[in-house]
Amino acid sequence: MGNSGIYVGLDIGTTSIKVIVAEYVKGQMNVIGVGSERSDGMNRGVIVDIDKAAFAIRKAVESAERKANIQIQEVVAGIPANLLKIESCRGMIAISDSSREINNQDVINVSNAASLHNLPPEQEVVDVLPDEFIVDGFDGIKDPRGMVGVRLEMTGSLLTGPKTIIHNLKRAINQAGLDVIDVVVNPLALGKTILNDGEQDFGTIVMDLGAGQTTAAVIHDHYLKYTCVEQEGGQYITKDISVVLNTSLENAEKIKREYGYAMSSEASQDSFPVNVVGQNDPVAVSEEYLSEIIEARLEQTLDNVKERLASVGALEMPGGIVITGGGAALPGIVELVADVFGLNTKIYSPDQMGLRHPAFAQALSLLEYETNLSEVDILVKSAMVSTARVVPEQESNYSDEQHEGSSNAVGTTGRISQLFSRDRSSNDEKGTTAKPQETSETPKPKNSDRVDGFRKWFNDFFD
């Protein structure tokens, strides 16, 4: 859709928090600020200490604010796919007046009806993705507004996740002094933005190689069909190196980035010094031996992911595998993934200046996903996102003073208000008895020899 305005993407990872500020004008994205800080209060992609996570988020946001020269108040946050459930949903409502055109509120009402499910107490609705609308039996409708009928139905997908993860995420962001305008499932945003139309249509596996966990998602027929999370990532490789070589975690991480290679058969015989605990002089270790340590952990992780993907038939899809995330910058990773899965494999890395590293793919995908939501997507989303709840006129007005000093990014609430303003204006033109609305001007924005090349690319992000 190309919604114009300033958007802020927040990717809270296990080892780093990335904030990207971008301005969208007529569908074109211009990154105006980036912040990246070490994470705290995180374990395997999930917030386990709200206070520490909030402090780290605040630092990353402040870094992005200085570079973008704006004050950030609202963010689009990504949520991990841990224990994510995807199921079909269907809702139906009756239209009170068959001569009245279907409007925004009808779309929200039918979305509410579709999202009514008997969920376990520990689960919460994360998102509702509309597939089609049906008006009086006529299906295949993407936008029913303006049509007339007596029965409106909606089919789609319901995404639910653990209440604890969702609550801790929102709580930490709020404690950092920020508002959450939308929560997007990470693999959903990645699949919708880093894959081309054919890959989304015929079926492709998107694999995010993170520090705390590895996430694989199946995108088919343009929908997120399946996700699985393996609780092993780059941190486990670092721990293995530390244990086997008897060196500190800090040294192990540095060694991995400077000398690591994913496939031992292609690593060199050159040696490098390692500071070993309890010894005064460094010990020489070959790059091949280091790569054997790395390869062993990666193969174990990838084999587990492969087993779960094979169980749902995902390995039969023609799109192959697209890998991203910080771990995707490890030299030789493409060859190893292709060897383990027996599928065509490639890396996705953003092409924006200063962000050409796969570790930034997730944060950018959140922005791309949010700005390309259609009006109907926004209405459906508002049915279950409490911060974007559409309320009666007298409750929905907000003043400039309430938002003074914020980034004034285009939020879901603001776009919903605009859509309802359009509905009322349209009704007035047709002579209906809609109440006049007190309007106020929407605040405007104030607000990486081949192995060596790979290693440099891998190091750039951390430097």
CSV table of C-alpha atoms in Angstrom, one decimal:
chain,number,residue,atom,x,y,z
A,1,MET,CA,0.0,0.0,0.0
A,2,GLY,CA,2.9,2.3,0.7
A,3,ASN,CA,1.6,4.2,3.7
A,4,SER,CA,3.5,7.5,4.0
A,5,GLY,CA,5.1,8.6,7.3
A,6,ILE,CA,7.9,7.8,9.7
A,7,TYR,CA,8.1,4.2,11.0
A,8,VAL,CA,10.4,2.7,13.6
A,9,GLY,CA,11.2,-1.0,13.6
A,10,LEU,CA,12.4,-2.6,16.8
A,11,ASP,CA,14.1,-6.0,16.7
A,12,ILE,CA,14.9,-7.4,20.1
A,13,GLY,CA,17.4,-10.2,19.7
A,14,THR,CA,19.3,-12.4,22.1
A,15,THR,CA,22.6,-10.6,21.8
A,16,SER,CA,21.7,-7.3,20.1
A,17,ILE,CA,18.8,-4.9,19.8
A,18,LYS,CA,18.4,-3.1,16.6
A,19,VAL,CA,16.3,0.0,15.9
A,20,ILE,CA,15.7,1.4,12.4
A,21,VAL,CA,14.0,4.7,11.7
A,22,ALA,CA,12.7,5.0,8.1
A,23,GLU,CA,10.7,7.6,6.3
A,24,TYR,CA,8.3,6.3,3.7
A,25,VAL,CA,7.1,8.6,0.9
A,26,LYS,CA,5.1,7.2,-2.0
A,27,GLY,CA,6.3,3.7,-1.3
A,28,GLN,CA,10.0,4.6,-1.2
A,29,MET,CA,11.9,3.9,2.0
A,30,ASN,CA,14.6,6.2,3.2
A,31,VAL,CA,16.5,5.0,6.4
A,32,ILE,CA,17.2,8.1,8.5
A,33,GLY,CA,18.5,6.5,11.7
A,34,VAL,CA,19.9,3.2,13.0
A,35,GLY,CA,20.6,2.2,16.6
A,36,SER,CA,22.3,-1.1,17.7
A,37,GLU,CA,23.1,-2.1,21.3
A,38,ARG,CA,24.0,-5.2,23.1
A,39,SER,CA,20.9,-7.0,24.5
A,40,ASP,CA,20.4,-7.6,28.2
A,41,GLY,CA,17.7,-9.5,30.0
A,42,MET,CA,17.3,-11.9,27.1
A,43,ASN,CA,17.5,-15.7,26.9
A,44,ARG,CA,17.0,-17.7,23.7
A,45,GLY,CA,15.1,-14.9,22.0
A,46,VAL,CA,12.7,-14.2,24.9
A,47,ILE,CA,12.7,-11.5,27.5
A,48,VAL,CA,13.4,-12.9,30.9
A,49,ASP,CA,14.3,-9.7,32.8
A,50,ILE,CA,12.0,-6.8,31.9
A,51,ASP,CA,14.0,-4.1,33.7
A,52,LYS,CA,17.3,-5.0,32.0
A,53,ALA,CA,15.6,-5.4,28.6
A,54,ALA,CA,13.9,-2.1,28.9
A,55,PHE,CA,17.2,-0.3,29.7
A,56,ALA,CA,18.9,-1.9,26.7
A,57,ILE,CA,15.9,-1.0,24.5
A,58,ARG,CA,16.1,2.6,25.7
A,59,LYS,CA,19.9,2.8,24.8
A,60,ALA,CA,19.3,1.4,21.3
A,61,VAL,CA,16.4,3.9,20.8
A,62,GLU,CA,18.5,6.8,22.0
A,63,SER,CA,21.3,5.9,19.6
A,64,ALA,CA,18.8,5.9,16.7
A,65,GLU,CA,17.3,9.2,17.9
A,66,ARG,CA,20.6,10.9,17.8
A,67,LYS,CA,21.3,9.7,14.2
A,68,ALA,CA,17.8,10.5,12.9
A,69,ASN,CA,17.5,13.7,14.9
A,70,ILE,CA,14.0,12.9,16.1
A,71,GLN,CA,12.3,11.8,19.3
A,72,ILE,CA,11.0,8.3,19.0
A,73,GLN,CA,7.7,7.5,20.8
A,74,GLU,CA,6.1,4.7,18.8
A,75,VAL,CA,7.6,1.4,17.4
A,76,VAL,CA,6.7,-1.6,15.4
A,77,ALA,CA,8.0,-4.6,17.4
A,78,GLY,CA,8.8,-8.1,16.3
A,79,ILE,CA,7.8,-11.1,18.3
A,80,PRO,CA,9.6,-14.5,18.1
A,81,ALA,CA,7.8,-17.6,16.9
A,82,ASN,CA,8.2,-19.6,20.1
A,83,LEU,CA,5.2,-21.8,20.6
A,84,LEU,CA,3.4,-19.9,17.8
A,85,LYS,CA,0.2,-21.6,16.6
A,86,ILE,CA,-1.4,-21.1,13.2
A,87,GLU,CA,-5.0,-22.1,12.6
A,88,SER,CA,-7.8,-21.3,10.2
A,89,CYS,CA,-10.6,-19.0,11.4
A,90,ARG,CA,-13.9,-17.9,10.1
A,91,GLY,CA,-16.4,-15.3,11.2
A,92,MET,CA,-19.9,-14.2,10.1
A,93,ILE,CA,-22.1,-11.2,10.9
A,94,ALA,CA,-25.5,-10.0,9.7
A,95,ILE,CA,-25.8,-6.6,8.2
A,96,SER,CA,-28.8,-4.8,9.8
A,97,ASP,CA,-29.8,-2.8,6.8
A,98,SER,CA,-29.5,-4.6,3.4
A,99,SER,CA,-29.5,-1.2,1.6
A,100,ARG,CA,-26.6,0.1,3.6
A,101,GLU,CA,-23.1,-0.3,2.2
A,102,ILE,CA,-20.6,-2.4,4.1
A,103,ASN,CA,-18.3,-0.1,6.0
A,104,ASN,CA,-15.2,-0.1,8.2
A,105,GLN,CA,-17.0,-1.1,11.3
A,106,ASP,CA,-18.6,-4.1,9.6
A,107,VAL,CA,-15.1,-5.3,8.6
A,108,ILE,CA,-13.9,-4.9,12.2
A,109,ASN,CA,-17.0,-6.7,13.5
A,110,VAL,CA,-16.6,-9.7,11.3
A,111,SER,CA,-12.9,-9.8,12.2
A,112,ASN,CA,-13.8,-9.9,15.8
A,113,ALA,CA,-16.2,-12.7,15.1
A,114,ALA,CA,-13.4,-14.6,13.3
A,115,SER,CA,-11.0,-14.2,16.1
A,116,LEU,CA,-13.3,-15.6,18.8
A,117,HIS,CA,-11.7,-18.9,19.7
A,118,ASN,CA,-11.6,-21.0,22.8
A,119,LEU,CA,-7.9,-20.5,23.5
A,120,PRO,CA,-5.9,-22.1,26.3
A,121,PRO,CA,-5.4,-19.6,29.2
A,122,GLU,CA,-1.7,-19.3,28.4
A,123,GLN,CA,-2.3,-18.4,24.8
A,124,GLU,CA,-3.2,-15.0,23.3
A,125,VAL,CA,-4.2,-13.8,19.8
A,126,VAL,CA,-1.2,-12.2,18.1
A,127,ASP,CA,-2.6,-11.5,14.7
A,128,VAL,CA,-5.5,-12.2,12.4
A,129,LEU,CA,-4.6,-12.5,8.7
A,130,PRO,CA,-7.6,-12.2,6.3
A,131,ASP,CA,-7.8,-14.5,3.3
A,132,GLU,CA,-11.1,-13.5,1.7
A,133,PHE,CA,-14.5,-12.0,2.5
A,134,ILE,CA,-17.8,-13.4,1.4
A,135,VAL,CA,-20.8,-11.3,0.8
A,136,ASP,CA,-24.1,-13.2,0.6
A,137,GLY,CA,-22.3,-16.3,-0.7
A,138,PHE,CA,-20.1,-14.4,-3.2
A,139,ASP,CA,-16.5,-15.3,-2.3
A,140,GLY,CA,-13.0,-14.2,-3.3
A,141,ILE,CA,-13.6,-10.6,-2.2
A,142,LYS,CA,-10.5,-8.8,-0.8
A,143,ASP,CA,-12.3,-5.6,0.2
A,144,PRO,CA,-16.0,-5.8,0.9
A,145,ARG,CA,-16.5,-2.1,1.7
A,146,GLY,CA,-18.9,-0.3,-0.4
A,147,MET,CA,-20.8,-3.5,-1.3
A,148,VAL,CA,-24.3,-4.2,-0.1
A,149,GLY,CA,-25.6,-7.5,1.4
A,150,VAL,CA,-27.3,-9.0,4.4
A,151,ARG,CA,-24.4,-11.4,5.4
A,152,LEU,CA,-20.7,-10.8,5.7
A,153,GLU,CA,-18.2,-13.5,6.2
A,154,MET,CA,-14.4,-13.6,6.6
A,155,THR,CA,-12.0,-16.5,6.4
A,156,GLY,CA,-8.3,-16.2,7.3
A,157,SER,CA,-5.6,-17.4,9.7
A,158,LEU,CA,-5.4,-16.8,13.4
A,159,LEU,CA,-1.9,-16.5,15.0
A,160,THR,CA,-1.7,-17.1,18.7
A,161,GLY,CA,1.3,-17.1,21.0
A,162,PRO,CA,2.2,-17.4,24.7
A,163,LYS,CA,0.8,-14.6,26.9
A,164,THR,CA,4.1,-14.4,28.9
A,165,ILE,CA,6.2,-13.7,25.8
A,166,ILE,CA,3.7,-11.1,24.5
A,167,HIS,CA,3.3,-9.4,27.9
A,168,ASN,CA,7.0,-9.2,28.6
A,169,LEU,CA,7.7,-7.8,25.2
A,170,LYS,CA,5.1,-5.0,25.5
A,171,ARG,CA,5.9,-4.3,29.1
A,172,ALA,CA,9.6,-3.9,28.4
A,173,ILE,CA,8.9,-1.6,25.5
A,174,ASN,CA,6.5,0.5,27.5
A,175,GLN,CA,8.9,0.6,30.4
A,176,ALA,CA,11.5,2.0,28.0
A,177,GLY,CA,9.1,4.9,27.4
A,178,LEU,CA,7.7,3.8,24.1
A,179,ASP,CA,4.3,2.9,22.7
A,180,VAL,CA,3.8,-0.3,20.6
A,181,ILE,CA,1.7,0.5,17.5
A,182,ASP,CA,1.9,-3.0,16.2
A,183,VAL,CA,3.4,-6.4,17.1
A,184,VAL,CA,4.4,-8.5,14.1
A,185,VAL,CA,5.4,-12.2,14.2
A,186,ASN,CA,9.1,-12.1,13.0
A,187,PRO,CA,9.0,-14.9,10.4
A,188,LEU,CA,5.8,-13.5,9.0
A,189,ALA,CA,7.4,-10.1,8.3
A,190,LEU,CA,10.6,-11.8,6.9
A,191,GLY,CA,8.6,-14.1,4.6
A,192,LYS,CA,6.5,-11.2,3.2
A,193,THR,CA,9.5,-8.9,2.5
A,194,ILE,CA,12.6,-10.9,1.6
A,195,LEU,CA,11.0,-13.4,-0.7
A,196,ASN,CA,9.9,-12.5,-4.2
A,197,ASP,CA,6.4,-13.2,-5.5
A,198,GLY,CA,7.3,-16.6,-7.0
A,199,GLU,CA,9.1,-17.8,-3.9
A,200,GLN,CA,6.1,-16.9,-1.8
A,201,ASP,CA,3.7,-18.6,-4.2
A,202,PHE,CA,5.5,-21.9,-4.9
A,203,GLY,CA,6.8,-22.3,-1.4
A,204,THR,CA,10.1,-21.4,0.3
A,205,ILE,CA,11.7,-21.9,3.7
A,206,VAL,CA,13.0,-18.8,5.5
A,207,MET,CA,15.6,-19.6,8.1
A,208,ASP,CA,16.7,-17.0,10.7
A,209,LEU,CA,20.0,-18.0,12.2
A,210,GLY,CA,20.0,-16.0,15.5
A,211,ALA,CA,22.3,-16.0,18.4
A,212,GLY,CA,19.9,-17.6,20.9
A,213,GLN,CA,17.8,-19.7,18.6
A,214,THR,CA,17.2,-20.8,15.0
A,215,THR,CA,13.8,-20.2,13.5
A,216,ALA,CA,12.5,-21.8,10.3
A,217,ALA,CA,9.3,-20.7,8.6
A,218,VAL,CA,7.4,-22.1,5.6
A,219,ILE,CA,5.8,-19.6,3.2
A,220,HIS,CA,3.5,-21.1,0.6
A,221,ASP,CA,0.6,-19.5,-1.4
A,222,HIS,CA,1.7,-16.2,0.1
A,223,TYR,CA,0.8,-17.3,3.6
A,224,LEU,CA,2.8,-18.3,6.6
A,225,LYS,CA,2.0,-22.0,6.9
A,226,TYR,CA,4.4,-23.4,9.6
A,227,THR,CA,7.1,-22.3,12.0
A,228,CYS,CA,9.5,-24.2,14.2
A,229,VAL,CA,12.1,-22.9,16.6
A,230,GLU,CA,15.2,-24.8,17.6
A,231,GLN,CA,16.6,-23.5,20.9
A,232,GLU,CA,20.2,-23.4,19.6
A,233,GLY,CA,22.0,-20.6,17.9
A,234,GLY,CA,25.3,-18.7,17.6
A,235,GLN,CA,25.7,-18.5,21.3
A,236,TYR,CA,25.9,-22.2,21.5
A,237,ILE,CA,28.7,-22.2,19.0
A,238,THR,CA,30.6,-19.7,21.1
A,239,LYS,CA,30.1,-21.8,24.2
A,240,ASP,CA,31.4,-24.9,22.4
A,241,ILE,CA,34.5,-23.1,21.3
A,242,SER,CA,35.0,-21.8,24.9
A,243,VAL,CA,34.7,-25.2,26.4
A,244,VAL,CA,36.8,-27.1,23.9
A,245,LEU,CA,39.6,-24.6,23.6
A,246,ASN,CA,39.6,-23.6,27.4
A,247,THR,CA,39.2,-19.9,26.6
A,248,SER,CA,36.8,-17.2,27.8
A,249,LEU,CA,33.5,-16.6,26.2
A,250,GLU,CA,34.7,-13.2,25.0
A,251,ASN,CA,37.8,-14.7,23.3
A,252,ALA,CA,35.6,-17.5,21.9
A,253,GLU,CA,33.3,-15.0,20.3
A,254,LYS,CA,36.2,-13.1,18.8
A,255,ILE,CA,37.8,-16.2,17.5
A,256,LYS,CA,34.6,-17.3,15.9
A,257,ARG,CA,34.2,-14.0,14.1
A,258,GLU,CA,37.8,-13.7,13.0
A,259,TYR,CA,38.7,-17.3,12.1
A,260,GLY,CA,35.5,-19.3,12.0
A,261,TYR,CA,34.3,-21.3,9.0
A,262,ALA,CA,31.1,-23.4,8.8
A,263,MET,CA,32.6,-26.3,6.9
A,264,SER,CA,35.8,-27.9,8.1
A,265,SER,CA,36.5,-29.6,4.8
A,266,GLU,CA,37.0,-26.1,3.2
A,267,ALA,CA,38.8,-24.4,6.1
A,268,SER,CA,42.5,-23.7,5.9
A,269,GLN,CA,45.4,-25.3,7.8
A,270,ASP,CA,46.6,-21.9,9.1
A,271,SER,CA,47.0,-21.5,12.8
A,272,PHE,CA,46.1,-18.7,15.1
A,273,PRO,CA,46.9,-18.0,18.8
A,274,VAL,CA,44.4,-18.7,21.6
A,275,ASN,CA,44.6,-17.4,25.1
A,276,VAL,CA,44.0,-20.5,27.2
A,277,VAL,CA,42.8,-20.3,30.9
A,278,GLY,CA,45.6,-21.2,33.3
A,279,GLN,CA,48.5,-20.8,30.7
A,280,ASN,CA,50.7,-17.9,30.3
A,281,ASP,CA,51.5,-18.4,26.6
A,282,PRO,CA,48.9,-18.6,23.8
A,283,VAL,CA,48.3,-22.0,22.2
A,284,ALA,CA,48.2,-22.4,18.4
A,285,VAL,CA,45.0,-23.8,17.0
A,286,SER,CA,44.3,-24.5,13.3
A,287,GLU,CA,41.4,-22.9,11.5
A,288,GLU,CA,40.4,-26.4,10.4
A,289,TYR,CA,40.1,-27.6,14.1
A,290,LEU,CA,38.1,-24.5,15.0
A,291,SER,CA,35.8,-25.2,12.0
A,292,GLU,CA,35.2,-28.8,13.2
A,293,ILE,CA,33.9,-27.4,16.5
A,294,ILE,CA,31.6,-25.0,14.7
A,295,GLU,CA,30.4,-27.5,12.1
A,296,ALA,CA,29.5,-30.1,14.7
A,297,ARG,CA,27.1,-27.7,16.5
A,298,LEU,CA,25.6,-26.3,13.3
A,299,GLU,CA,25.0,-29.8,11.9
A,300,GLN,CA,23.2,-30.8,15.1
A,301,THR,CA,21.0,-27.7,14.9
A,302,LEU,CA,20.2,-28.0,11.2
A,303,ASP,CA,19.5,-31.7,11.5
A,304,ASN,CA,16.9,-31.0,14.1
A,305,VAL,CA,15.3,-28.3,12.0
A,306,LYS,CA,15.4,-30.6,9.0
A,307,GLU,CA,13.5,-33.3,10.8
A,308,ARG,CA,10.7,-31.0,11.8
A,309,LEU,CA,10.4,-29.5,8.4
A,310,ALA,CA,10.4,-32.9,6.7
A,311,SER,CA,7.5,-33.9,9.0
A,312,VAL,CA,5.2,-31.3,7.3
A,313,GLY,CA,6.5,-31.9,3.7
A,314,ALA,CA,8.2,-28.5,3.5
A,315,LEU,CA,11.4,-30.0,1.9
A,316,GLU,CA,9.4,-30.8,-1.2
A,317,MET,CA,8.8,-27.2,-2.0
A,318,PRO,CA,10.7,-25.8,-5.0
A,319,GLY,CA,11.7,-22.5,-3.5
A,320,GLY,CA,14.6,-23.9,-1.5
A,321,ILE,CA,15.9,-22.1,1.6
A,322,VAL,CA,16.7,-18.4,2.2
A,323,ILE,CA,18.9,-17.8,5.3
A,324,THR,CA,19.3,-14.6,7.2
A,325,GLY,CA,20.1,-13.3,10.6
A,326,GLY,CA,23.6,-12.7,12.2
A,327,GLY,CA,24.6,-16.4,11.9
A,328,ALA,CA,24.1,-16.2,8.1
A,329,ALA,CA,27.3,-14.1,7.8
A,330,LEU,CA,29.5,-17.0,9.0
A,331,PRO,CA,31.7,-18.0,6.0
A,332,GLY,CA,30.7,-21.3,4.5
A,333,ILE,CA,27.2,-21.3,6.0
A,334,VAL,CA,25.4,-21.5,2.6
A,335,GLU,CA,27.3,-24.5,1.6
A,336,LEU,CA,26.7,-26.3,4.9
A,337,VAL,CA,22.9,-25.6,4.9
A,338,ALA,CA,22.7,-26.7,1.2
A,339,ASP,CA,24.6,-29.9,2.1
A,340,VAL,CA,22.5,-30.8,5.1
A,341,PHE,CA,19.1,-30.1,3.5
A,342,GLY,CA,19.9,-31.0,-0.1
A,343,LEU,CA,18.2,-27.8,-1.2
A,344,ASN,CA,19.1,-24.7,-3.1
A,345,THR,CA,20.2,-22.2,-0.5
A,346,LYS,CA,21.0,-18.5,-0.6
A,347,ILE,CA,21.6,-15.6,1.8
A,348,TYR,CA,19.4,-12.6,2.1
A,349,SER,CA,21.1,-9.3,3.1
A,350,PRO,CA,19.5,-5.8,2.9
A,351,ASP,CA,20.9,-3.6,0.2
A,352,GLN,CA,20.4,-0.3,2.1
A,353,MET,CA,23.6,1.7,2.7
A,354,GLY,CA,25.0,1.0,6.1
A,355,LEU,CA,22.7,-2.0,6.7
A,356,ARG,CA,24.3,-4.5,4.3
A,357,HIS,CA,24.4,-7.3,6.8
A,358,PRO,CA,21.9,-10.1,7.3
A,359,ALA,CA,21.6,-9.2,11.0
A,360,PHE,CA,19.5,-6.1,10.0
A,361,ALA,CA,17.1,-8.1,7.8
A,362,GLN,CA,14.6,-8.6,10.6
A,363,ALA,CA,14.3,-5.0,11.7
A,364,LEU,CA,13.9,-3.8,8.1
A,365,SER,CA,11.3,-6.5,7.4
A,366,LEU,CA,9.2,-5.2,10.2
A,367,LEU,CA,9.1,-1.7,8.6
A,368,GLU,CA,8.5,-3.1,5.1
A,369,TYR,CA,5.6,-5.3,6.4
A,370,GLU,CA,4.0,-2.5,8.4
A,371,THR,CA,4.1,0.1,5.6
A,372,ASN,CA,2.6,-2.3,3.0
A,373,LEU,CA,-0.5,-3.2,5.1
A,374,SER,CA,-3.7,-2.4,3.2
A,375,GLU,CA,-6.6,-0.5,4.7
A,376,VAL,CA,-8.5,-3.8,5.2
A,377,ASP,CA,-5.4,-5.4,6.9
A,378,ILE,CA,-5.3,-2.4,9.2
A,379,LEU,CA,-9.0,-2.7,10.0
A,380,VAL,CA,-8.7,-6.4,10.7
A,381,LYS,CA,-5.6,-5.9,12.8
A,382,SER,CA,-7.4,-3.3,14.9
A,383,ALA,CA,-10.0,-5.8,15.9
A,384,MET,CA,-7.5,-7.5,18.2
A,385,VAL,CA,-4.8,-5.0,18.9
A,386,SER,CA,-5.9,-3.2,22.0
A,387,THR,CA,-3.7,-0.1,21.3
A,388,ALA,CA,-5.5,0.3,17.9
A,389,ARG,CA,-9.0,-0.3,19.2
A,390,VAL,CA,-11.6,1.6,17.3
A,391,VAL,CA,-14.0,3.4,19.7
A,392,PRO,CA,-17.0,5.7,19.4
A,393,GLU,CA,-16.3,9.2,18.1
A,394,GLN,CA,-16.2,11.0,21.5
A,395,GLU,CA,-13.5,8.5,22.7
A,396,SER,CA,-11.3,8.4,19.6
A,397,ASN,CA,-10.3,12.0,19.4
A,398,TYR,CA,-6.8,12.8,20.6
A,399,SER,CA,-5.1,16.1,21.0
A,400,ASP,CA,-1.7,17.4,19.8
A,401,GLU,CA,-0.8,18.0,23.4
A,402,GLN,CA,-1.1,14.3,24.2
A,403,HIS,CA,1.5,13.4,21.6
A,404,GLU,CA,3.7,16.4,21.9
A,405,GLY,CA,7.4,15.5,21.7
A,406,SER,CA,6.9,12.1,20.1
A,407,SER,CA,8.2,11.0,16.8
A,408,ASN,CA,4.6,11.2,15.5
A,409,ALA,CA,5.1,8.2,13.4
A,410,VAL,CA,2.1,7.0,11.5
A,411,GLY,CA,0.5,4.5,14.0
A,412,THR,CA,-2.3,2.0,13.5
A,413,THR,CA,-4.6,4.1,15.6
A,414,GLY,CA,-4.1,7.2,13.5
A,415,ARG,CA,-4.7,5.3,10.3
A,416,ILE,CA,-7.9,3.7,11.7
A,417,SER,CA,-9.1,7.2,12.7
A,418,GLN,CA,-8.5,8.4,9.2
A,419,LEU,CA,-10.4,5.5,7.7
A,420,PHE,CA,-13.3,6.2,10.0
A,421,SER,CA,-13.2,9.9,9.1
A,422,ARG,CA,-13.5,8.8,5.5
A,423,ASP,CA,-16.4,6.6,6.3
A,424,ARG,CA,-18.3,9.5,8.0
A,425,SER,CA,-17.5,11.9,5.2
A,426,SER,CA,-18.8,9.4,2.6
A,427,ASN,CA,-22.0,8.9,4.6
A,428,ASP,CA,-22.5,12.7,4.9
A,429,GLU,CA,-22.3,13.0,1.1
A,430,LYS,CA,-25.1,10.4,0.8
A,431,GLY,CA,-27.3,12.3,3.2
A,432,THR,CA,-27.1,9.9,6.1
A,433,THR,CA,-27.4,11.1,9.7
A,434,ALA,CA,-23.8,10.5,10.7
A,435,LYS,CA,-22.7,12.8,13.5
A,436,PRO,CA,-20.1,15.5,12.5
A,437,GLN,CA,-16.7,14.8,13.7
A,438,GLU,CA,-14.3,17.2,15.4
A,439,THR,CA,-11.2,16.9,13.4
A,440,SER,CA,-7.7,18.0,14.2
A,441,GLU,CA,-4.7,17.9,11.8
A,442,THR,CA,-2.8,14.7,12.1
A,443,PRO,CA,0.6,15.5,13.6
A,444,LYS,CA,3.4,15.4,10.9
A,445,PRO,CA,6.7,13.7,11.4
A,446,LYS,CA,9.4,15.7,13.5
A,447,ASN,CA,11.1,12.9,13.8
A,448,SER,CA,28.4,-6.2,4.2
A,449,ASP,CA,40.8,-14.2,-1.4
A,450,ARG,CA,36.5,-15.1,-0.7
A,451,VAL,CA,36.8,-16.3,2.9
A,452,ASP,CA,38.5,-13.0,4.0
A,453,GLY,CA,35.6,-11.1,2.3
A,454,PHE,CA,33.1,-13.1,4.3
A,455,ARG,CA,35.0,-12.6,7.5
A,456,LYS,CA,35.1,-8.8,7.0
A,457,TRP,CA,31.4,-8.8,6.3
A,458,PHE,CA,30.8,-10.9,9.5
A,459,ASN,CA,32.9,-8.5,11.6
A,460,ASP,CA,31.5,-5.2,10.3
A,461,PHE,CA,28.2,-5.6,12.2
A,462,PHE,CA,29.9,-6.1,15.5
A,463,ASP,CA,32.4,-3.3,14.9
